[in-house]
CSV table of C-alpha atoms and ligand atoms in Angstrom, one decimal:
chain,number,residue,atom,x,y,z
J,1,UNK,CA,96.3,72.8,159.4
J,2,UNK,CA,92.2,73.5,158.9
J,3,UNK,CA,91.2,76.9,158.5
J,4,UNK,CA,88.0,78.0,159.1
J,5,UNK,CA,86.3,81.5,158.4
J,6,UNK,CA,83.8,82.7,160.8
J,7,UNK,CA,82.1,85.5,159.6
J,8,UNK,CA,79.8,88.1,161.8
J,9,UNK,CA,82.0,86.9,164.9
J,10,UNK,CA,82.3,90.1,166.7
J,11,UNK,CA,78.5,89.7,167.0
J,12,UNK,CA,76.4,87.3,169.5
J,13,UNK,CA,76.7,84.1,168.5
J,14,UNK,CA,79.8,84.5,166.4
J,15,UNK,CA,82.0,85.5,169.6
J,16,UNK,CA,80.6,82.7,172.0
J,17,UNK,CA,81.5,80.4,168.9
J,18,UNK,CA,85.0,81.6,168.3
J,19,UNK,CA,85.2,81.0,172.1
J,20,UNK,CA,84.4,77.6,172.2
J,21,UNK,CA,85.9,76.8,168.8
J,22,UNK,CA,89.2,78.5,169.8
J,23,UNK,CA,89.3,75.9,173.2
J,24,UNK,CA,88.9,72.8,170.6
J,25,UNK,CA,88.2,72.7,167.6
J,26,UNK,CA,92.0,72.4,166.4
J,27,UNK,CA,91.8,74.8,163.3
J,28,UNK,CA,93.1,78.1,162.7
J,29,UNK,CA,90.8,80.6,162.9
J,30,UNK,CA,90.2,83.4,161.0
J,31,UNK,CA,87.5,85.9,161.7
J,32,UNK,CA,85.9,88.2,159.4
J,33,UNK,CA,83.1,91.3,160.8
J,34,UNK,CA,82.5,94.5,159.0
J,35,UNK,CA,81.9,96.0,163.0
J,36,UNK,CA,78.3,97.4,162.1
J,37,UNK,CA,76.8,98.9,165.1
J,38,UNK,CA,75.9,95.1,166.1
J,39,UNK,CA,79.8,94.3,165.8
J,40,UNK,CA,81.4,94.5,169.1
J,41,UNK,CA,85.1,93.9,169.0
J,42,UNK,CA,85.5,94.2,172.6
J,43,UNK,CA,83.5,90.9,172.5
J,44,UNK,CA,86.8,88.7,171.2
J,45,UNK,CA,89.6,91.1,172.2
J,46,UNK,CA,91.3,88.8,174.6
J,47,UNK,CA,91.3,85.8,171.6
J,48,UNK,CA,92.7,88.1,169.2
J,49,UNK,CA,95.4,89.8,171.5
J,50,UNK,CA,96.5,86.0,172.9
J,51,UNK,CA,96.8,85.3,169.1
J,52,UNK,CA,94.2,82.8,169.1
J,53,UNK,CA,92.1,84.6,166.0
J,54,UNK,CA,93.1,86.1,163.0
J,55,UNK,CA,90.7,89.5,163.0
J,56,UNK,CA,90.1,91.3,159.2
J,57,UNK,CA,87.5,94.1,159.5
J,58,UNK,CA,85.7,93.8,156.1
J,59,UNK,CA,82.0,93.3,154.6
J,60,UNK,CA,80.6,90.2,153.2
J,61,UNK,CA,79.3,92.3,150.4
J,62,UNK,CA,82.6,93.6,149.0
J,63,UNK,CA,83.9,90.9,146.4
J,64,UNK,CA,87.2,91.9,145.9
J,65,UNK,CA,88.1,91.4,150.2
J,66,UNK,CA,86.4,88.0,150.1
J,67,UNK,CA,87.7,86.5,147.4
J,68,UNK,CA,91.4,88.0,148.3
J,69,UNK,CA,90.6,86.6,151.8
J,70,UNK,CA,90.1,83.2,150.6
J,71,UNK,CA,92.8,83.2,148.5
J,72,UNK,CA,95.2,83.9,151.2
J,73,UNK,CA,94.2,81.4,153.5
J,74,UNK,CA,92.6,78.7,151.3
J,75,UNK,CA,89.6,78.1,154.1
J,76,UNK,CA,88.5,74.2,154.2
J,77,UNK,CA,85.5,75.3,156.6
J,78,UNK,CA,83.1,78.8,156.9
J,79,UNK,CA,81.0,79.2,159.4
J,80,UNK,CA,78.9,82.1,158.4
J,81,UNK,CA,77.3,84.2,161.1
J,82,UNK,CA,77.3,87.7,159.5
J,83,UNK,CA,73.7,89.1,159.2
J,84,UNK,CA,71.6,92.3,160.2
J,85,UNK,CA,69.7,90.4,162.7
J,86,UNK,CA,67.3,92.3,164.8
J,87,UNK,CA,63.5,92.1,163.1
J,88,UNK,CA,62.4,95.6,164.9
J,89,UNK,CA,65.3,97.7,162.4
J,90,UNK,CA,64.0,95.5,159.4
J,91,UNK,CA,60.4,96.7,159.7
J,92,UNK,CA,61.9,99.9,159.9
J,93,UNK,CA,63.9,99.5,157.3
J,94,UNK,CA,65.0,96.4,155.4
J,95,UNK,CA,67.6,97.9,153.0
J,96,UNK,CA,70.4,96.5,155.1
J,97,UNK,CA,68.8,93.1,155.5
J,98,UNK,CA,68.6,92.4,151.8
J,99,UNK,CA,72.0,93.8,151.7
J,100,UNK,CA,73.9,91.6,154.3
J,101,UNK,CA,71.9,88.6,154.5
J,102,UNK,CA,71.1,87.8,150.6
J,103,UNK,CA,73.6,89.5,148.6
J,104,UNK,CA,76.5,88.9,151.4
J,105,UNK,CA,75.4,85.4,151.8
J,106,UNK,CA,75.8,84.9,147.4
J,107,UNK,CA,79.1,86.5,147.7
J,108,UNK,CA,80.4,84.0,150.3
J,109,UNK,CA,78.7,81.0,148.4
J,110,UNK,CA,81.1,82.1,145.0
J,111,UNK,CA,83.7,82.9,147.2
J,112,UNK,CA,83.9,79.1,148.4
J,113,UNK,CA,82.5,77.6,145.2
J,114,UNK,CA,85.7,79.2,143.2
J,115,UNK,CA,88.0,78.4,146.3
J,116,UNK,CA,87.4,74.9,146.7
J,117,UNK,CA,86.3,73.7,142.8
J,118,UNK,CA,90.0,72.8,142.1
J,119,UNK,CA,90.5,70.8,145.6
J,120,UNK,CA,89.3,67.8,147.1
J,121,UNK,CA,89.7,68.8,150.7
J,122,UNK,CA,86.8,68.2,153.5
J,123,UNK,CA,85.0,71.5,152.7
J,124,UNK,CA,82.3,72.7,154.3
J,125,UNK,CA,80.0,76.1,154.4
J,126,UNK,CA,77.8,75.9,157.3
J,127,UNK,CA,74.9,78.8,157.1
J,128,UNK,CA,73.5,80.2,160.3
J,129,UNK,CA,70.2,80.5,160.3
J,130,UNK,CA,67.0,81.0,162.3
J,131,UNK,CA,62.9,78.9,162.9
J,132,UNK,CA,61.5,82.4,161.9
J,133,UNK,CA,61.9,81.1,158.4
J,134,UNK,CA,59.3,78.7,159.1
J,135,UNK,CA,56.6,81.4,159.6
J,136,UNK,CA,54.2,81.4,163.3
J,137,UNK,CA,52.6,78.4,164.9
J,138,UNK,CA,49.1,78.1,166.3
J,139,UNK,CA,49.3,77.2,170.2
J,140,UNK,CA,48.4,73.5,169.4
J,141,UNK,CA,50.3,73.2,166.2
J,142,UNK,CA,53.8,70.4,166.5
J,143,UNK,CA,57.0,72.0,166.6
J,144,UNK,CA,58.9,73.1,163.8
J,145,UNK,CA,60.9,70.5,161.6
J,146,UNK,CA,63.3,69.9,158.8
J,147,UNK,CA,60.6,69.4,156.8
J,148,UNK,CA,58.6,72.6,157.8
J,149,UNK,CA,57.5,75.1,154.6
J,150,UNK,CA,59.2,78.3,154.0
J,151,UNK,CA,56.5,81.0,155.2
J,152,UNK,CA,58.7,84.3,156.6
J,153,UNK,CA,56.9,86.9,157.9
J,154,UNK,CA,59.1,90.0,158.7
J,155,UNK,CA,61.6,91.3,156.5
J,156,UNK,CA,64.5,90.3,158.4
J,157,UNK,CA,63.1,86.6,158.4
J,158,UNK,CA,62.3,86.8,154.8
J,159,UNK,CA,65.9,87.9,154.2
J,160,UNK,CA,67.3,84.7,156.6
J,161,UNK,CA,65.0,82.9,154.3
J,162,UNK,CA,66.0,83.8,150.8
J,163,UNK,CA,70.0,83.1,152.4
J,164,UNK,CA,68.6,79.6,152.9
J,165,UNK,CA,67.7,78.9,149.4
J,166,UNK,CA,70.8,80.6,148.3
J,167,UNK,CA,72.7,78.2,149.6
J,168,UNK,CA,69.9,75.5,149.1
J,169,UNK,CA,70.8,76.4,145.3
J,170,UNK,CA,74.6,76.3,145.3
J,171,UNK,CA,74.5,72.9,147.0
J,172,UNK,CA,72.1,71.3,144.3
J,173,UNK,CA,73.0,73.5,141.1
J,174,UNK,CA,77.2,73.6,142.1
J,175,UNK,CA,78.0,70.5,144.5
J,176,UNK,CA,79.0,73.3,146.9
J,177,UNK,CA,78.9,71.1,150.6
J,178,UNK,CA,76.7,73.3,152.9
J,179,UNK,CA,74.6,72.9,155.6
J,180,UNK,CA,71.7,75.2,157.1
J,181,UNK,CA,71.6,75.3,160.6
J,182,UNK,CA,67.6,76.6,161.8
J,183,UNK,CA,68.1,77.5,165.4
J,184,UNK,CA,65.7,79.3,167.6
J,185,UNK,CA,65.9,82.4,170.2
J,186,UNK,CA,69.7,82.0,171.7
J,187,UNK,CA,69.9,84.0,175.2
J,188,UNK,CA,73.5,84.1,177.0
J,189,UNK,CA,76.8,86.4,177.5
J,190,UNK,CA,78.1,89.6,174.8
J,191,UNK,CA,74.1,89.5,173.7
J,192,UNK,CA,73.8,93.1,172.3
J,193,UNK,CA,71.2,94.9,174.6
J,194,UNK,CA,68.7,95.5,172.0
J,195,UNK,CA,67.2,91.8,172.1
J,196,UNK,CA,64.6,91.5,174.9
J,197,UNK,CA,66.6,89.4,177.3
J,198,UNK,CA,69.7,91.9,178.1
J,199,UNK,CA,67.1,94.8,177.6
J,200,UNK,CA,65.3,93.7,180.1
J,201,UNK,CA,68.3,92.8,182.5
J,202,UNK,CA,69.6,96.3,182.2
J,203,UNK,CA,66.1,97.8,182.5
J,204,UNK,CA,65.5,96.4,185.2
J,205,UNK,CA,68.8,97.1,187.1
J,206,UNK,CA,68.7,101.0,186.1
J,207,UNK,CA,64.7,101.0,187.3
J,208,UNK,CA,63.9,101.8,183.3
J,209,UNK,CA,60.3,100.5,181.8
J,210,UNK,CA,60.4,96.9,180.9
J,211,UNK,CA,58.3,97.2,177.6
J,212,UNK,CA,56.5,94.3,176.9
J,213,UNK,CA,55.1,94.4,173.2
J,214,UNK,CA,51.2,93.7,172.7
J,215,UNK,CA,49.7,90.6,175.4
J,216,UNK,CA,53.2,89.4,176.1
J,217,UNK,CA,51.8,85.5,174.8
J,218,UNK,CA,54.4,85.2,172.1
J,219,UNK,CA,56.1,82.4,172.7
J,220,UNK,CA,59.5,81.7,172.0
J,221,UNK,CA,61.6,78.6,172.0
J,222,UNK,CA,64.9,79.4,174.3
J,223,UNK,CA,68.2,77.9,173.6
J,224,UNK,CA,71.1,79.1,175.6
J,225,UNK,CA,74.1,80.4,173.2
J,226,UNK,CA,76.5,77.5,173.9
J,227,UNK,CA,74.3,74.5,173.3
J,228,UNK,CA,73.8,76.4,169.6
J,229,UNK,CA,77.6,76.7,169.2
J,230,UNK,CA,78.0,73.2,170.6
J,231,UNK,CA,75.3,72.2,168.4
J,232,UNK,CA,77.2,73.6,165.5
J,233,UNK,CA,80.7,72.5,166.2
J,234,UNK,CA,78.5,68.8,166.5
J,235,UNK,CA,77.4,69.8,162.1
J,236,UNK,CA,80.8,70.7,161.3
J,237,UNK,CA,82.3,67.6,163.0
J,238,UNK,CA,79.7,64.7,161.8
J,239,UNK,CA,77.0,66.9,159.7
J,240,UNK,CA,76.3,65.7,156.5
J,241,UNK,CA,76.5,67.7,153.1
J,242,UNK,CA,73.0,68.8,151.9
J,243,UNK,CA,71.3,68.9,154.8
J,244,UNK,CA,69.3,71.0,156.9
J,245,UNK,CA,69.2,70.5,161.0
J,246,UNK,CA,67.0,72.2,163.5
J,247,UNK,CA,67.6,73.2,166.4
J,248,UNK,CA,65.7,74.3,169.9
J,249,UNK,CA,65.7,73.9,173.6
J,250,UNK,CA,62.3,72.7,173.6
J,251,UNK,CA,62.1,75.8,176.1
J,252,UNK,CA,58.9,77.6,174.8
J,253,UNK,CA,57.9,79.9,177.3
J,254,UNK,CA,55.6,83.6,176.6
J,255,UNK,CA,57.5,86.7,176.7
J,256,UNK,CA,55.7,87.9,179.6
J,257,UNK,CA,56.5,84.9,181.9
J,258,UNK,CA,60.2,85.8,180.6
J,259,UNK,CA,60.5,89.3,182.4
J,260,UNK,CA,58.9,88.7,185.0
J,261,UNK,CA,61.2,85.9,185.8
J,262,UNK,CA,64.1,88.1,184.9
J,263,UNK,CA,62.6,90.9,187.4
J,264,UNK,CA,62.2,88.4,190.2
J,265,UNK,CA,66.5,87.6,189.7
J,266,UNK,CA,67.1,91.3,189.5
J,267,UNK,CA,65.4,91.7,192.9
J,268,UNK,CA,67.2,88.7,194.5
J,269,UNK,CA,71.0,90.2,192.8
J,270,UNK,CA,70.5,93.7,193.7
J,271,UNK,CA,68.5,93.0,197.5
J,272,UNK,CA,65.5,94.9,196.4
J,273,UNK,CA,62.3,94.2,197.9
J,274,UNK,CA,60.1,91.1,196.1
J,275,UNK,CA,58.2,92.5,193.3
J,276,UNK,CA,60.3,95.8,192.8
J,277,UNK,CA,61.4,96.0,189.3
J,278,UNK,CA,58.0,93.6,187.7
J,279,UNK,CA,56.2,97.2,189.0
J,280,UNK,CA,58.6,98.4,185.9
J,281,UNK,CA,57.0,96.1,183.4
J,282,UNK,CA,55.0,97.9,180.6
J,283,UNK,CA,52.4,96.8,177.9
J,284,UNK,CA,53.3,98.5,174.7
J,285,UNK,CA,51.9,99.0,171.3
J,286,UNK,CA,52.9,95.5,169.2
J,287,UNK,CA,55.6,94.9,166.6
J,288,UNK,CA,53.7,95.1,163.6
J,289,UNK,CA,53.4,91.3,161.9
J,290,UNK,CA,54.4,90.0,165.0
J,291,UNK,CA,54.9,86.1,164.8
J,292,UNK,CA,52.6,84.4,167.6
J,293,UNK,CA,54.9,80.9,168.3
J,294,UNK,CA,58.1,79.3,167.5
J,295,UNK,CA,58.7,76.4,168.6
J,296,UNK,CA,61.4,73.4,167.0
J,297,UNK,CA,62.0,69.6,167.1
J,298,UNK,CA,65.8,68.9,167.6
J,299,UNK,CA,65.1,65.1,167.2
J,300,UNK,CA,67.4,64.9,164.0
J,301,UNK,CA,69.8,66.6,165.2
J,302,UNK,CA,70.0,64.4,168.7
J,303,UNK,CA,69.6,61.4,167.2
J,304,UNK,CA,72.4,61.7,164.4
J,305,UNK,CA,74.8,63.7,165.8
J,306,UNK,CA,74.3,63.0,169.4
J,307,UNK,CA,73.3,67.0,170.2
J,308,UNK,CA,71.6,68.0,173.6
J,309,UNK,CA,71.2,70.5,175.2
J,310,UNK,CA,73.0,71.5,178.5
J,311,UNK,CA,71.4,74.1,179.6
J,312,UNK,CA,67.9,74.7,180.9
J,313,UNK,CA,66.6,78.6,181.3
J,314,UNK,CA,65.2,78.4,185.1
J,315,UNK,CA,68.9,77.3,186.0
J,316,UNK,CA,71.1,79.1,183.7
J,317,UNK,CA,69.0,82.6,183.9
J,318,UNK,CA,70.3,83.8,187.7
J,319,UNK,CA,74.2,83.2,186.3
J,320,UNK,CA,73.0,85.2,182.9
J,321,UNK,CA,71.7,88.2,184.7
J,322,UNK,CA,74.9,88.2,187.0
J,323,UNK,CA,76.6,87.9,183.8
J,324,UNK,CA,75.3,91.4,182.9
J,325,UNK,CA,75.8,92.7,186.4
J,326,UNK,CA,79.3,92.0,186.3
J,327,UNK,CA,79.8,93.1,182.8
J,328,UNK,CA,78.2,96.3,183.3
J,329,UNK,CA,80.9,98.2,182.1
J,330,UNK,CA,80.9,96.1,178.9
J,331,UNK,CA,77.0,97.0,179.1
J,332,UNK,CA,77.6,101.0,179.3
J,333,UNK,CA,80.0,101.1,176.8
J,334,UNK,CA,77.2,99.9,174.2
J,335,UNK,CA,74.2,102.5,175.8
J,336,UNK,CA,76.6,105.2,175.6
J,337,UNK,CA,78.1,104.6,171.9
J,338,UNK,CA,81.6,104.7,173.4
J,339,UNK,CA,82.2,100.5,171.6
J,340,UNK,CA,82.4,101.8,168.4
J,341,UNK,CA,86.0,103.7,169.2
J,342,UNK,CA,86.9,100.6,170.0
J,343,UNK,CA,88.4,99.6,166.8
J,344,UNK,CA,89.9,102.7,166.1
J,345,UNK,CA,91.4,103.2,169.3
J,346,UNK,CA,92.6,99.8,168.8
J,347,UNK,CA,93.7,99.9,165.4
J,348,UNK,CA,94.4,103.3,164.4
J,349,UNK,CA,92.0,105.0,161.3
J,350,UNK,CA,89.1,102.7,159.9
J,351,UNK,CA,89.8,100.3,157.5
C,1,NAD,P1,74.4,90.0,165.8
C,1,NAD,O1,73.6,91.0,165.2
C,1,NAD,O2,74.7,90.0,167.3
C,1,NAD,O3,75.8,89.9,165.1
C,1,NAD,C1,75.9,90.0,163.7
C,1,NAD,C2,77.4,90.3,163.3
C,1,NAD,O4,77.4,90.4,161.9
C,1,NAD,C3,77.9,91.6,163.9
C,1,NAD,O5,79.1,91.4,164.4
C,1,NAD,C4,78.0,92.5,162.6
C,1,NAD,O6,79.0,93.5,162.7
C,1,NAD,C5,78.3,91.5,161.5
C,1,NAD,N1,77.9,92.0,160.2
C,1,NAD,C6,76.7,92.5,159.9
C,1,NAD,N2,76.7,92.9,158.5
C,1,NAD,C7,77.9,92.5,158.1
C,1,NAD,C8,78.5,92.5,156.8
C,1,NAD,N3,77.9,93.1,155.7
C,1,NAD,N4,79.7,92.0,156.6
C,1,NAD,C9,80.4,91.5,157.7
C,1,NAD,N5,79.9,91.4,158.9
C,1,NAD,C10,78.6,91.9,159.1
C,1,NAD,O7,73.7,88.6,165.5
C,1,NAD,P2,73.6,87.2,166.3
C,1,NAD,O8,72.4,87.3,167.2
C,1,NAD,O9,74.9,86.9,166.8
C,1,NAD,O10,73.2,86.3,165.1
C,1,NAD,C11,74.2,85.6,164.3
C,1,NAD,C12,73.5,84.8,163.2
C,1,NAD,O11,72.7,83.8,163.8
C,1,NAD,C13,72.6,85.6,162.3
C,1,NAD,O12,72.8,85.1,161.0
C,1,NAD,C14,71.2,85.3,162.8
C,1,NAD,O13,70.3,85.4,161.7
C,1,NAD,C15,71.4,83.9,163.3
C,1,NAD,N6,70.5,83.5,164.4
C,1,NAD,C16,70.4,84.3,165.5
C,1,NAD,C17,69.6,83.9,166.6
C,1,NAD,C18,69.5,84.7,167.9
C,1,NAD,O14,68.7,84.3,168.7
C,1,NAD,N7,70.2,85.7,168.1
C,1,NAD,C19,68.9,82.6,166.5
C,1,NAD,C20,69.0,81.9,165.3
C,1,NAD,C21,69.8,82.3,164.3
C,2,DAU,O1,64.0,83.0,166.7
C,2,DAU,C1,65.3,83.3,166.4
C,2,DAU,C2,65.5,84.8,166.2
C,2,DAU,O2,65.4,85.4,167.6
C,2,DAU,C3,66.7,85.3,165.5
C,2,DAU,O3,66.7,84.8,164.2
C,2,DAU,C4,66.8,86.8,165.6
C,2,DAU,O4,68.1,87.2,165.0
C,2,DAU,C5,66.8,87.3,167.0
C,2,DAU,O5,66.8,88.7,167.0
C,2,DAU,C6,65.5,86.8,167.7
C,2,DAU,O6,64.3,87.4,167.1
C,2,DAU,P1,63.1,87.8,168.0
C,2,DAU,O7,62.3,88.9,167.3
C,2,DAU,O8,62.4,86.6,168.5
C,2,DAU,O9,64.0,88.4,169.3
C,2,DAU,P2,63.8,89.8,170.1
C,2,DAU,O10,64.7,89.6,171.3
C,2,DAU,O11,63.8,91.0,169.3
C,2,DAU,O12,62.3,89.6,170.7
C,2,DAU,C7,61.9,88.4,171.5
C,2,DAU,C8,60.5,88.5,171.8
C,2,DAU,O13,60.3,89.6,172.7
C,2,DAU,C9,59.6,88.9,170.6
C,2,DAU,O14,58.4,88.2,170.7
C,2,DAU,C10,59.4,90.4,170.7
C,2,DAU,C11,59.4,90.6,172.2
C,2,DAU,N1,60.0,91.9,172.7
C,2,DAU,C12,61.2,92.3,172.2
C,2,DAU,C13,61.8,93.5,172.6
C,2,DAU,C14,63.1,93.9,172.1
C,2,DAU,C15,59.3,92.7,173.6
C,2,DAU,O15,58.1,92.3,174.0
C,2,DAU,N2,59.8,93.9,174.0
C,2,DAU,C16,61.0,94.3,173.5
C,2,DAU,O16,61.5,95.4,173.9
């Protein structure tokens, strides 16, 4: 049987991946998160209690746990997630960043080059990354591509970016198989309420500011969270060895436009009066370095592996925000800090 590590899956993306892998894909999988404050394990607790994950609570950093990990289960596929990932705490500070997402990511790429040198099996490392690689557009400038240069402008991105040629590196120095996934802003379910879309959701439904930074005219490209999983289960099924794939909703739309739409679905799921909670709405002083427009062309993707996506924003925002009104619980447990007992409580004493 396949086995495939996913790493950072008690995160975002990770846990609506292990989701839709663990309907389909046909693998054993096992799941690897160091549960920073980020890490939610409540996110996959009903996979892991039906026995459908394997869980190990560990850091991509730590040699020794990796290597043993992939010794144990002798991984054919990794699907690697695990980052610090929100740019505000890397322009506060980017210790972390360089941390997790460069050092982690060379531990992982030695981990699978001395796993899989011997073997001839269909191995694959599929890196998880982001367009803010690429740098800002100008409003008339084409979308991003494959082909677009490397021009990060925050430390997070810079971090995601250096990852990239990591494994850019360890494909063309060591034969290691990899592909780099460049995907743009994912909104959907178990999205930790720091990122502007469930902020704003849970602003709005506790009557807090909605703090817009700067204008509000950044523009972001909006991909709901399972078109990017399906879009990587599509790599991992028919992506080739080498290669990079972009991926977007062709969704750009300003920030502004964004919570105001999400104010207007808060009013019509709570019965408050029209234009209640966009009152909330506040202009606030901008994220310094703050990248203007990201925007990507899919095209490769769609046209070789067959990738669209399902979901458009106007639709699938009103079943979002009831999303977050119906996990409000899930919601509270993050504000209030309570999530991290999770694992203990679970588990017994950390790991
Ligand atoms: P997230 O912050 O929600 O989750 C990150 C997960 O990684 C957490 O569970 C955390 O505990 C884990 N982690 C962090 N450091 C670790 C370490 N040293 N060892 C092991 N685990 C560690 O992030 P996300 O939004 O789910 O993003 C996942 C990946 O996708 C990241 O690599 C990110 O750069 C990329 N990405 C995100 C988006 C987006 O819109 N969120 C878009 C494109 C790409
Ligand atoms: O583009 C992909 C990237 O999208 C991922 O690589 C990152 O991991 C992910 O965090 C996200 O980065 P952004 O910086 O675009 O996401 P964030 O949700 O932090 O912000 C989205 C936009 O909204 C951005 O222009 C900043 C703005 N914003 C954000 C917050 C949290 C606000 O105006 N107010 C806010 O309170």
């Amino acid at each position: 049987m396949s086995h495939w590590l996913i790493t950072g899956a008690a995160g975002f993306i990770g846990a609506n991946f292990v989701r839709l892998a663990a309907g389909g894909a046909g693998a054993r999988l096992v799941v690897l998160d160091a549960l920073t404050y980020a890490g939610n394990l409540e996110n996959i607790s009903d996979l892991i209690g039906d026995g459908k994950v394997d869980f190990h609570r560990g850091d991509i950093c730590d040699e020794k746990f990796v290597t043993d990990l992939f010794a144990r289960y002798r991984f054919d596929r990794v699907v690697h997630f695990a980052a610090e990932s929100h740019v505000d705490r890397s322009i506060l500070g980017a210790g972390p960043f360089i941390r997790t997402n460069i050092h982690g990511t060379a531990v992982l790429l030695d981990a699978a080059r001395a796993s899989w040198k011997a073997r001839t099996g269909n191995h694959l490392f599929l890196h998880v990354s982001t367009d803010e690689v690429f740098g800002s557009l100008q409003p008339d400038e084409a979308p991003f591509t494959e082909d677009s240069p490397y021009r990060p402008n925050s430390p997070y991105s810079a971090s995601k970016a250096a990852a990239d040629h990591l494994v850019r590196a360890w494909h063309h120095t060591h034969g290691l198989p990899t592909i780099i996934s460049n995907c743009s802003n994912n909104y959907g379910p178990w999205q930790f309420p720091e990122k502007l879309i469930p902020l704003m959701i849970l602003n709005a439904f506790d009557g807090r500011e909605l703090p817009v930074y700067g204008d509000g005219r950044q523009v972001r490209d909006w991909l709901h969270v399972e078109d990017h999983c399906r879009a990587l289960l599509a790599m991992l099924e028919g992506g080739r060895a080498g290669r990079t794939y972009v991926v977007g909703g062709a969704c750009e739309r300003a920030n502004i436009d964004i919570v105001q739409r999400i104010a207007v679905e808060v009013d019509a799921l709570l019965g408050r009066p029209a234009g209640a909670s966009a009152k909330l709405l506040r202009h606030v002083a901008d994220r310094p370095g703050h990248d203007r427009r990201y925007a990507m062309n899919a095209a490769v993707l769609q046209a070789e592996l067959g990738w669209r996506p399902r979901h458009d924003l106007e639709s699938a925002l009103p079943a979002v925000v009831r999303w977050y009104r119906e996990n409000r619980e899930w919601a509270d447990r993050i504000r209030s800090g309570a999530y991290l007992d999770y694992y203990e409580k679970q588990y017994g004493a950390r790991a």
